[in-house]
């Protein structure tokens, strides 16, 4: 079995990566940066986002495993003192593969169209003031948005930025895309829906820039400053991200542990 490791770069994550390679070597696993079957991310959820974007072109043939070196993550379920157990399972067991939906994001500027795949979300935010953009759903005008920005998230990303702006948490077995507003302006002149919406698979939305404006576009942890945005088209991707599960890691347990803590009986 071919694997690779991507670590956050801090001393603890690096040390764990070295230890992982030693253990994996002694159990007959083969390191391969070019064509791994399993990508082990050591750090936090952000490290998994980096690992994903590094292997996005081979996404159909890799599965991810996350080891966290800080707090329990949404993507990283293994703890730093469980490396032996994990390597042993990787060498001897066939994991359960869990697949989560992603978002396809097509960004059109004056210089052309660039396509991205997001694990968590795409965001569009203003640099010098209010963002003005028209939102179309399935090629029909839905609303004119004025405000700080828009978050378009995947189900696995629904617990990240989307949650901070009041979006719903969506179980990743639901193939959908969520559009959430960041501080929309609502008064007698300007009107937006005000609540977030979920689009099903095969629907798409376009965010069309309606003035000359400097915007920041983020795709997960990636950040771009854009002066000439025309539109951003978003839909549920045909690709999915695969996680190799050597033990169960139920989504709702992660939500409870991350946001609610221990429940006292
Ligand atoms: P970061 O500033 O470290 O990320 C912010 C927090 O989001 C971290 O605690 C991170 O966990 C956590 N996170 C990432 N993906 C998550 C998920 N799917 N569910 C729940 N929590 C998640 O930056 P980063 O590590 O490069 O991550 C980029 C992500 O940060 C973006 O995709 C965006 O979702 C999120 N973000 C959130 C806000 C906000 O809530 N206001 C603002 C900017 C960015 P780790 O510490 O384990 O990495
Ligand atoms: Mn982070």
mmCIF file of C-alpha atoms and ligand atoms in Angstrom:
data_model
loop_
_atom_site.group_PDB
_atom_site.id
_atom_site.type_symbol
_atom_site.label_atom_id
_atom_site.label_comp_id
_atom_site.label_asym_id
_atom_site.label_seq_id
_atom_site.Cartn_x
_atom_site.Cartn_y
_atom_site.Cartn_z
ATOM 1 C CA UNK A 1 0.000 0.000 0.000
ATOM 2 C CA UNK A 2 1.404 3.369 -1.064
ATOM 3 C CA UNK A 3 1.017 6.346 1.228
ATOM 4 C CA UNK A 4 2.348 9.837 1.752
ATOM 5 C CA UNK A 5 2.387 12.204 4.706
ATOM 6 C CA UNK A 6 1.737 15.947 4.733
ATOM 7 C CA UNK A 7 2.409 17.749 7.995
ATOM 8 C CA UNK A 8 1.651 21.270 9.210
ATOM 9 C CA UNK A 9 5.350 22.082 9.579
ATOM 10 C CA UNK A 10 5.432 22.756 13.316
ATOM 11 C CA UNK A 11 7.928 20.740 15.432
ATOM 12 C CA UNK A 12 5.333 18.294 16.841
ATOM 13 C CA UNK A 13 3.730 17.569 13.447
ATOM 14 C CA UNK A 14 7.164 17.055 11.875
ATOM 15 C CA UNK A 15 8.238 14.707 14.634
ATOM 16 C CA UNK A 16 5.016 12.703 14.229
ATOM 17 C CA UNK A 17 5.529 12.547 10.456
ATOM 18 C CA UNK A 18 9.019 11.087 10.963
ATOM 19 C CA UNK A 19 7.700 8.610 13.491
ATOM 20 C CA UNK A 20 4.903 7.664 11.099
ATOM 21 C CA UNK A 21 7.399 6.930 8.307
ATOM 22 C CA UNK A 22 9.483 4.726 10.655
ATOM 23 C CA UNK A 23 6.449 2.740 11.777
ATOM 24 C CA UNK A 24 5.080 2.478 8.243
ATOM 25 C CA UNK A 25 8.473 1.247 6.952
ATOM 26 C CA UNK A 26 8.603 -1.486 9.567
ATOM 27 C CA UNK A 27 5.093 -2.624 8.566
ATOM 28 C CA UNK A 28 5.896 -2.759 4.843
ATOM 29 C CA UNK A 29 3.988 0.340 3.682
ATOM 30 C CA UNK A 30 5.574 2.143 0.710
ATOM 31 C CA UNK A 31 6.066 5.924 0.729
ATOM 32 C CA UNK A 32 5.076 7.561 -2.587
ATOM 33 C CA UNK A 33 4.589 11.274 -3.095
ATOM 34 C CA UNK A 34 3.628 10.795 -6.753
ATOM 35 C CA UNK A 35 0.907 8.180 -6.539
ATOM 36 C CA UNK A 36 -0.198 7.525 -2.959
ATOM 37 C CA UNK A 37 -3.370 5.582 -2.227
ATOM 38 C CA UNK A 38 -3.610 7.154 1.220
ATOM 39 C CA UNK A 39 -2.601 10.692 2.139
ATOM 40 C CA UNK A 40 -2.002 11.112 5.862
ATOM 41 C CA UNK A 41 -2.383 14.698 7.048
ATOM 42 C CA UNK A 42 -0.750 15.574 10.376
ATOM 43 C CA UNK A 43 -1.760 18.878 11.986
ATOM 44 C CA UNK A 44 -5.249 20.345 11.925
ATOM 45 C CA UNK A 45 -8.234 20.601 9.604
ATOM 46 C CA UNK A 46 -6.315 23.293 7.716
ATOM 47 C CA UNK A 47 -3.552 20.762 7.022
ATOM 48 C CA UNK A 48 -6.093 18.445 5.443
ATOM 49 C CA UNK A 49 -7.270 21.297 3.207
ATOM 50 C CA UNK A 50 -3.663 21.763 2.052
ATOM 51 C CA UNK A 51 -3.255 18.025 1.476
ATOM 52 C CA UNK A 52 -6.470 17.974 -0.548
ATOM 53 C CA UNK A 53 -5.387 20.822 -2.829
ATOM 54 C CA UNK A 54 -1.991 19.183 -3.316
ATOM 55 C CA UNK A 55 -3.683 16.002 -4.616
ATOM 56 C CA UNK A 56 -6.799 17.552 -6.166
ATOM 57 C CA UNK A 57 -5.824 16.274 -9.631
ATOM 58 C CA UNK A 58 -5.746 12.694 -8.370
ATOM 59 C CA UNK A 59 -8.756 13.013 -6.089
ATOM 60 C CA UNK A 60 -10.589 9.961 -7.447
ATOM 61 C CA UNK A 61 -7.739 7.643 -6.489
ATOM 62 C CA UNK A 62 -6.660 8.895 -3.048
ATOM 63 C CA UNK A 63 -8.190 8.623 0.418
ATOM 64 C CA UNK A 64 -7.313 10.837 3.350
ATOM 65 C CA UNK A 65 -6.534 10.074 6.967
ATOM 66 C CA UNK A 66 -6.118 12.892 9.491
ATOM 67 C CA UNK A 67 -3.997 12.943 12.639
ATOM 68 C CA UNK A 68 -4.497 16.010 14.800
ATOM 69 C CA UNK A 69 -1.802 17.661 16.853
ATOM 70 C CA UNK A 70 -4.085 20.252 18.438
ATOM 71 C CA UNK A 71 -7.766 19.962 19.303
ATOM 72 C CA UNK A 72 -9.941 17.217 17.830
ATOM 73 C CA UNK A 73 -10.666 18.134 14.235
ATOM 74 C CA UNK A 74 -13.491 17.651 11.797
ATOM 75 C CA UNK A 75 -11.186 15.924 9.356
ATOM 76 C CA UNK A 76 -8.488 14.678 11.737
ATOM 77 C CA UNK A 77 -9.679 12.005 14.127
ATOM 78 C CA UNK A 78 -6.452 10.228 15.146
ATOM 79 C CA UNK A 79 -4.498 11.444 18.159
ATOM 80 C CA UNK A 80 -0.744 11.797 18.405
ATOM 81 C CA UNK A 81 -0.373 8.787 20.723
ATOM 82 C CA UNK A 82 -2.267 6.471 18.354
ATOM 83 C CA UNK A 83 0.253 6.233 15.506
ATOM 84 C CA UNK A 84 1.132 2.560 16.165
ATOM 85 C CA UNK A 85 -2.518 1.541 16.150
ATOM 86 C CA UNK A 86 -3.209 3.487 12.950
ATOM 87 C CA UNK A 87 -0.187 2.083 11.081
ATOM 88 C CA UNK A 88 -1.068 -1.437 12.214
ATOM 89 C CA UNK A 89 -4.621 -1.005 10.863
ATOM 90 C CA UNK A 90 -3.339 0.536 7.617
ATOM 91 C CA UNK A 91 -1.067 -2.478 7.106
ATOM 92 C CA UNK A 92 -3.674 -5.117 7.906
ATOM 93 C CA UNK A 93 -7.228 -3.826 7.357
ATOM 94 C CA UNK A 94 -9.309 -2.587 4.449
ATOM 95 C CA UNK A 95 -10.758 0.747 5.553
ATOM 96 C CA UNK A 96 -14.321 1.861 5.157
ATOM 97 C CA UNK A 97 -14.243 4.618 2.522
ATOM 98 C CA UNK A 98 -16.494 7.560 3.357
ATOM 99 C CA UNK A 99 -17.124 10.028 0.516
ATOM 100 C CA UNK A 100 -18.116 13.644 1.075
ATOM 101 C CA UNK A 101 -19.423 16.088 -1.545
ATOM 102 C CA UNK A 102 -17.306 18.983 -2.801
ATOM 103 C CA UNK A 103 -18.054 22.257 -4.592
ATOM 104 C CA UNK A 104 -17.017 23.118 -8.125
ATOM 105 C CA UNK A 105 -16.202 26.806 -8.439
ATOM 106 C CA UNK A 106 -15.657 28.511 -11.812
ATOM 107 C CA UNK A 107 -14.206 31.979 -11.536
ATOM 108 C CA UNK A 108 -14.520 34.232 -14.570
ATOM 109 C CA UNK A 109 -12.383 37.375 -14.776
ATOM 110 C CA UNK A 110 -11.402 39.562 -17.730
ATOM 111 C CA UNK A 111 -8.534 37.152 -18.382
ATOM 112 C CA UNK A 112 -10.577 33.955 -18.542
ATOM 113 C CA UNK A 113 -12.138 31.168 -16.506
ATOM 114 C CA UNK A 114 -10.360 29.255 -13.744
ATOM 115 C CA UNK A 115 -11.895 26.198 -12.148
ATOM 116 C CA UNK A 116 -11.394 25.145 -8.520
ATOM 117 C CA UNK A 117 -12.701 22.407 -6.290
ATOM 118 C CA UNK A 118 -13.443 23.336 -2.672
ATOM 119 C CA UNK A 119 -13.670 21.066 0.358
ATOM 120 C CA UNK A 120 -15.047 23.715 2.722
ATOM 121 C CA UNK A 121 -16.220 26.750 0.776
ATOM 122 C CA UNK A 122 -15.678 29.657 -1.545
ATOM 123 C CA UNK A 123 -16.143 33.165 -0.164
ATOM 124 C CA UNK A 124 -16.407 36.513 -1.898
ATOM 125 C CA UNK A 125 -15.765 39.577 0.206
ATOM 126 C CA UNK A 126 -15.316 43.269 -0.458
ATOM 127 C CA UNK A 127 -12.008 45.016 0.025
ATOM 128 C CA UNK A 128 -13.020 48.682 -0.051
ATOM 129 C CA UNK A 129 -16.643 48.457 0.953
ATOM 130 C CA UNK A 130 -19.946 46.887 0.120
ATOM 131 C CA UNK A 131 -19.986 43.981 -2.315
ATOM 132 C CA UNK A 132 -22.584 44.491 -5.028
ATOM 133 C CA UNK A 133 -23.476 41.354 -6.913
ATOM 134 C CA UNK A 134 -26.411 39.721 -8.577
ATOM 135 C CA UNK A 135 -27.161 36.157 -7.556
ATOM 136 C CA UNK A 136 -28.695 33.923 -10.197
ATOM 137 C CA UNK A 137 -30.012 30.458 -9.481
ATOM 138 C CA UNK A 138 -30.196 28.167 -12.518
ATOM 139 C CA UNK A 139 -29.686 31.129 -14.847
ATOM 140 C CA UNK A 140 -32.574 33.156 -13.445
ATOM 141 C CA UNK A 141 -32.094 36.259 -11.352
ATOM 142 C CA UNK A 142 -32.701 35.502 -7.695
ATOM 143 C CA UNK A 143 -31.610 38.655 -5.874
ATOM 144 C CA UNK A 144 -29.292 41.629 -5.870
ATOM 145 C CA UNK A 145 -26.882 41.282 -2.964
ATOM 146 C CA UNK A 146 -25.340 44.182 -1.111
ATOM 147 C CA UNK A 147 -23.301 43.488 1.980
ATOM 148 C CA UNK A 148 -19.964 42.255 3.266
ATOM 149 C CA UNK A 149 -19.876 39.009 1.345
ATOM 150 C CA UNK A 150 -21.170 35.592 0.443
ATOM 151 C CA UNK A 151 -20.140 32.124 1.616
ATOM 152 C CA UNK A 152 -20.849 29.119 -0.581
ATOM 153 C CA UNK A 153 -20.134 26.008 1.399
ATOM 154 C CA UNK A 154 -20.120 22.260 1.025
ATOM 155 C CA UNK A 155 -21.693 19.964 3.638
ATOM 156 C CA UNK A 156 -18.273 19.107 5.177
ATOM 157 C CA UNK A 157 -17.506 22.846 5.166
ATOM 158 C CA UNK A 158 -20.823 23.712 6.798
ATOM 159 C CA UNK A 159 -19.183 23.500 10.241
ATOM 160 C CA UNK A 160 -16.428 25.964 9.241
ATOM 161 C CA UNK A 161 -16.916 29.550 7.985
ATOM 162 C CA UNK A 162 -20.554 28.870 7.099
ATOM 163 C CA UNK A 163 -21.388 28.191 10.739
ATOM 164 C CA UNK A 164 -19.824 31.485 11.825
ATOM 165 C CA UNK A 165 -22.228 33.403 9.587
ATOM 166 C CA UNK A 166 -25.292 31.533 10.836
ATOM 167 C CA UNK A 167 -25.581 28.901 8.120
ATOM 168 C CA UNK A 168 -27.000 25.480 8.899
ATOM 169 C CA UNK A 169 -24.864 22.431 9.587
ATOM 170 C CA UNK A 170 -25.510 19.933 6.798
ATOM 171 C CA UNK A 171 -24.757 16.234 7.124
ATOM 172 C CA UNK A 172 -22.207 15.291 4.424
ATOM 173 C CA UNK A 173 -24.408 12.500 3.090
ATOM 174 C CA UNK A 174 -26.615 15.277 1.698
ATOM 175 C CA UNK A 175 -25.244 16.379 -1.668
ATOM 176 C CA UNK A 176 -25.874 20.095 -1.616
ATOM 177 C CA UNK A 177 -24.390 23.567 -1.655
ATOM 178 C CA UNK A 178 -25.266 26.278 0.846
ATOM 179 C CA UNK A 179 -25.354 29.986 0.051
ATOM 180 C CA UNK A 180 -25.032 32.109 3.192
ATOM 181 C CA UNK A 181 -24.840 35.881 3.497
ATOM 182 C CA UNK A 182 -22.284 37.912 5.414
ATOM 183 C CA UNK A 183 -23.965 41.048 6.777
ATOM 184 C CA UNK A 184 -26.385 41.810 3.955
ATOM 185 C CA UNK A 185 -27.893 45.272 3.757
ATOM 186 C CA UNK A 186 -31.658 45.109 4.111
ATOM 187 C CA UNK A 187 -33.857 48.179 4.103
ATOM 188 C CA UNK A 188 -36.598 49.704 1.941
ATOM 189 C CA UNK A 189 -34.243 50.020 -1.004
ATOM 190 C CA UNK A 190 -32.059 46.926 -0.850
ATOM 191 C CA UNK A 191 -33.423 43.456 -0.299
ATOM 192 C CA UNK A 192 -31.923 39.986 0.011
ATOM 193 C CA UNK A 193 -33.520 36.776 1.206
ATOM 194 C CA UNK A 194 -31.733 37.033 4.546
ATOM 195 C CA UNK A 195 -31.645 33.316 5.287
ATOM 196 C CA UNK A 196 -29.235 30.823 3.826
ATOM 197 C CA UNK A 197 -30.397 28.462 1.086
ATOM 198 C CA UNK A 198 -29.430 24.937 0.074
ATOM 199 C CA UNK A 199 -29.094 24.019 -3.577
ATOM 200 C CA UNK A 200 -29.374 20.371 -4.580
ATOM 201 C CA UNK A 201 -27.099 18.570 -7.009
ATOM 202 C CA UNK A 202 -27.461 19.669 -10.670
ATOM 203 C CA UNK A 203 -28.529 23.191 -9.685
ATOM 204 C CA UNK A 204 -26.056 26.025 -9.988
ATOM 205 C CA UNK A 205 -25.753 29.593 -8.856
ATOM 206 C CA UNK A 206 -23.854 32.503 -10.347
ATOM 207 C CA UNK A 207 -22.565 35.447 -8.381
ATOM 208 C CA UNK A 208 -22.205 38.238 -10.906
ATOM 209 C CA UNK A 209 -20.155 41.290 -10.051
ATOM 210 C CA UNK A 210 -22.269 44.410 -10.585
ATOM 211 C CA UNK A 211 -19.705 47.165 -10.231
ATOM 212 C CA UNK A 212 -15.992 47.729 -10.549
ATOM 213 C CA UNK A 213 -14.839 46.442 -7.224
ATOM 214 C CA UNK A 214 -11.825 44.900 -5.573
ATOM 215 C CA UNK A 215 -12.809 41.581 -4.056
ATOM 216 C CA UNK A 216 -11.148 38.816 -2.135
ATOM 217 C CA UNK A 217 -12.015 35.349 -3.249
ATOM 218 C CA UNK A 218 -11.162 32.441 -0.997
ATOM 219 C CA UNK A 219 -11.286 28.770 -1.871
ATOM 220 C CA UNK A 220 -10.744 26.912 1.418
ATOM 221 C CA UNK A 221 -7.417 28.266 2.779
ATOM 222 C CA UNK A 222 -6.443 29.802 -0.600
ATOM 223 C CA UNK A 223 -6.802 33.560 -0.963
ATOM 224 C CA UNK A 224 -6.957 35.704 -4.116
ATOM 225 C CA UNK A 225 -7.300 39.455 -4.599
ATOM 226 C CA UNK A 226 -9.315 40.159 -7.764
ATOM 227 C CA UNK A 227 -10.008 43.504 -9.472
ATOM 228 C CA UNK A 228 -11.797 42.258 -12.559
ATOM 229 C CA UNK A 229 -14.238 39.592 -11.404
ATOM 230 C CA UNK A 230 -17.102 38.933 -13.777
ATOM 231 C CA UNK A 231 -18.789 35.994 -12.100
ATOM 232 C CA UNK A 232 -18.383 32.950 -9.921
ATOM 233 C CA UNK A 233 -20.373 29.861 -10.843
ATOM 234 C CA UNK A 234 -20.907 27.252 -8.111
ATOM 235 C CA UNK A 235 -22.370 23.779 -8.172
ATOM 236 C CA UNK A 236 -22.022 20.446 -6.389
ATOM 237 C CA UNK A 237 -18.926 18.821 -7.865
ATOM 238 C CA UNK A 238 -19.034 15.461 -9.620
ATOM 239 C CA UNK A 239 -15.952 14.547 -7.567
ATOM 240 C CA UNK A 240 -15.965 13.630 -3.911
ATOM 241 C CA UNK A 241 -13.314 13.549 -1.233
ATOM 242 C CA UNK A 242 -12.693 10.093 0.234
ATOM 243 C CA UNK A 243 -11.715 9.457 3.820
ATOM 244 C CA UNK A 244 -10.272 6.099 4.851
ATOM 245 C CA UNK A 245 -11.963 5.162 8.123
ATOM 246 C CA UNK A 246 -10.302 2.429 10.163
ATOM 247 C CA UNK A 247 -12.829 3.081 12.935
ATOM 248 C CA UNK A 248 -16.129 4.987 13.017
ATOM 249 C CA UNK A 249 -16.047 8.777 13.321
ATOM 250 C CA UNK A 250 -19.727 9.832 13.195
ATOM 251 C CA UNK A 251 -20.359 13.360 11.972
ATOM 252 C CA UNK A 252 -22.799 14.252 14.747
ATOM 253 C CA UNK A 253 -20.301 13.143 17.407
ATOM 254 C CA UNK A 254 -17.773 15.502 15.856
ATOM 255 C CA UNK A 255 -20.303 18.335 15.880
ATOM 256 C CA UNK A 256 -21.166 17.663 19.517
ATOM 257 C CA UNK A 257 -17.552 17.333 20.640
ATOM 258 C CA UNK A 258 -16.372 20.384 18.706
ATOM 259 C CA UNK A 259 -19.148 22.806 19.609
ATOM 260 C CA UNK A 260 -20.945 21.536 22.708
ATOM 261 C CA UNK A 261 -18.305 19.680 24.721
ATOM 262 C CA UNK A 262 -19.087 16.967 27.246
ATOM 263 C CA UNK A 263 -22.701 16.428 28.078
ATOM 264 C CA UNK A 264 -23.345 16.090 31.817
ATOM 265 C CA UNK A 265 -26.019 13.506 32.631
HETATM 266 P P1 LIG B 1 -7.750 28.729 10.276
HETATM 267 O O1 LIG B 1 -7.819 30.191 10.525
HETATM 268 O O2 LIG B 1 -6.840 27.884 11.097
HETATM 269 O O3 LIG B 1 -9.216 28.086 10.314
HETATM 270 C C1 LIG B 1 -10.181 28.580 11.173
HETATM 271 C C2 LIG B 1 -10.752 27.433 11.983
HETATM 272 O O4 LIG B 1 -11.593 26.627 11.172
HETATM 273 C C3 LIG B 1 -9.707 26.506 12.579
HETATM 274 O O5 LIG B 1 -10.097 26.230 13.915
HETATM 275 C C4 LIG B 1 -9.822 25.286 11.695
HETATM 276 O O6 LIG B 1 -9.383 24.106 12.337
HETATM 277 C C5 LIG B 1 -11.299 25.261 11.462
HETATM 278 N N1 LIG B 1 -11.820 24.439 10.363
HETATM 279 C C6 LIG B 1 -11.309 24.238 9.120
HETATM 280 N N2 LIG B 1 -12.124 23.452 8.401
HETATM 281 C C7 LIG B 1 -13.168 23.133 9.223
HETATM 282 C C8 LIG B 1 -14.337 22.344 9.058
HETATM 283 N N3 LIG B 1 -14.619 21.750 7.900
HETATM 284 N N4 LIG B 1 -15.212 22.253 10.094
HETATM 285 C C9 LIG B 1 -14.952 22.872 11.271
HETATM 286 N N5 LIG B 1 -13.870 23.630 11.488
HETATM 287 C C10 LIG B 1 -12.982 23.759 10.469
HETATM 288 O O7 LIG B 1 -7.405 28.538 8.704
HETATM 289 P P2 LIG B 1 -7.165 27.165 7.958
HETATM 290 O O8 LIG B 1 -6.742 26.110 8.929
HETATM 291 O O9 LIG B 1 -6.310 27.448 6.782
HETATM 292 O O10 LIG B 1 -8.618 26.765 7.447
HETATM 293 C C11 LIG B 1 -9.257 27.446 6.424
HETATM 294 C C12 LIG B 1 -10.705 27.481 6.766
HETATM 295 O O11 LIG B 1 -10.895 28.358 7.855
HETATM 296 C C13 LIG B 1 -11.597 28.029 5.683
HETATM 297 O O12 LIG B 1 -11.952 27.022 4.765
HETATM 298 C C14 LIG B 1 -12.772 28.558 6.483
HETATM 299 O O13 LIG B 1 -13.807 27.601 6.589
HETATM 300 C C15 LIG B 1 -12.236 28.769 7.872
HETATM 301 N N6 LIG B 1 -12.369 30.185 8.238
HETATM 302 C C16 LIG B 1 -13.332 30.521 9.119
HETATM 303 C C17 LIG B 1 -13.547 31.852 9.450
HETATM 304 C C18 LIG B 1 -14.622 32.180 10.403
HETATM 305 O O14 LIG B 1 -15.231 31.249 10.953
HETATM 306 N N7 LIG B 1 -14.920 33.449 10.612
HETATM 307 C C19 LIG B 1 -12.753 32.846 8.881
HETATM 308 C C20 LIG B 1 -11.770 32.472 7.979
HETATM 309 C C21 LIG B 1 -11.583 31.128 7.659
HETATM 310 P P3 LIG B 1 -7.803 23.785 12.559
HETATM 311 O O15 LIG B 1 -7.343 24.693 13.635
HETATM 312 O O16 LIG B 1 -7.815 22.351 12.960
HETATM 313 O O17 LIG B 1 -7.075 24.038 11.262
HETATM 314 MN MN1 LIG B 2 -5.849 26.005 10.752
#
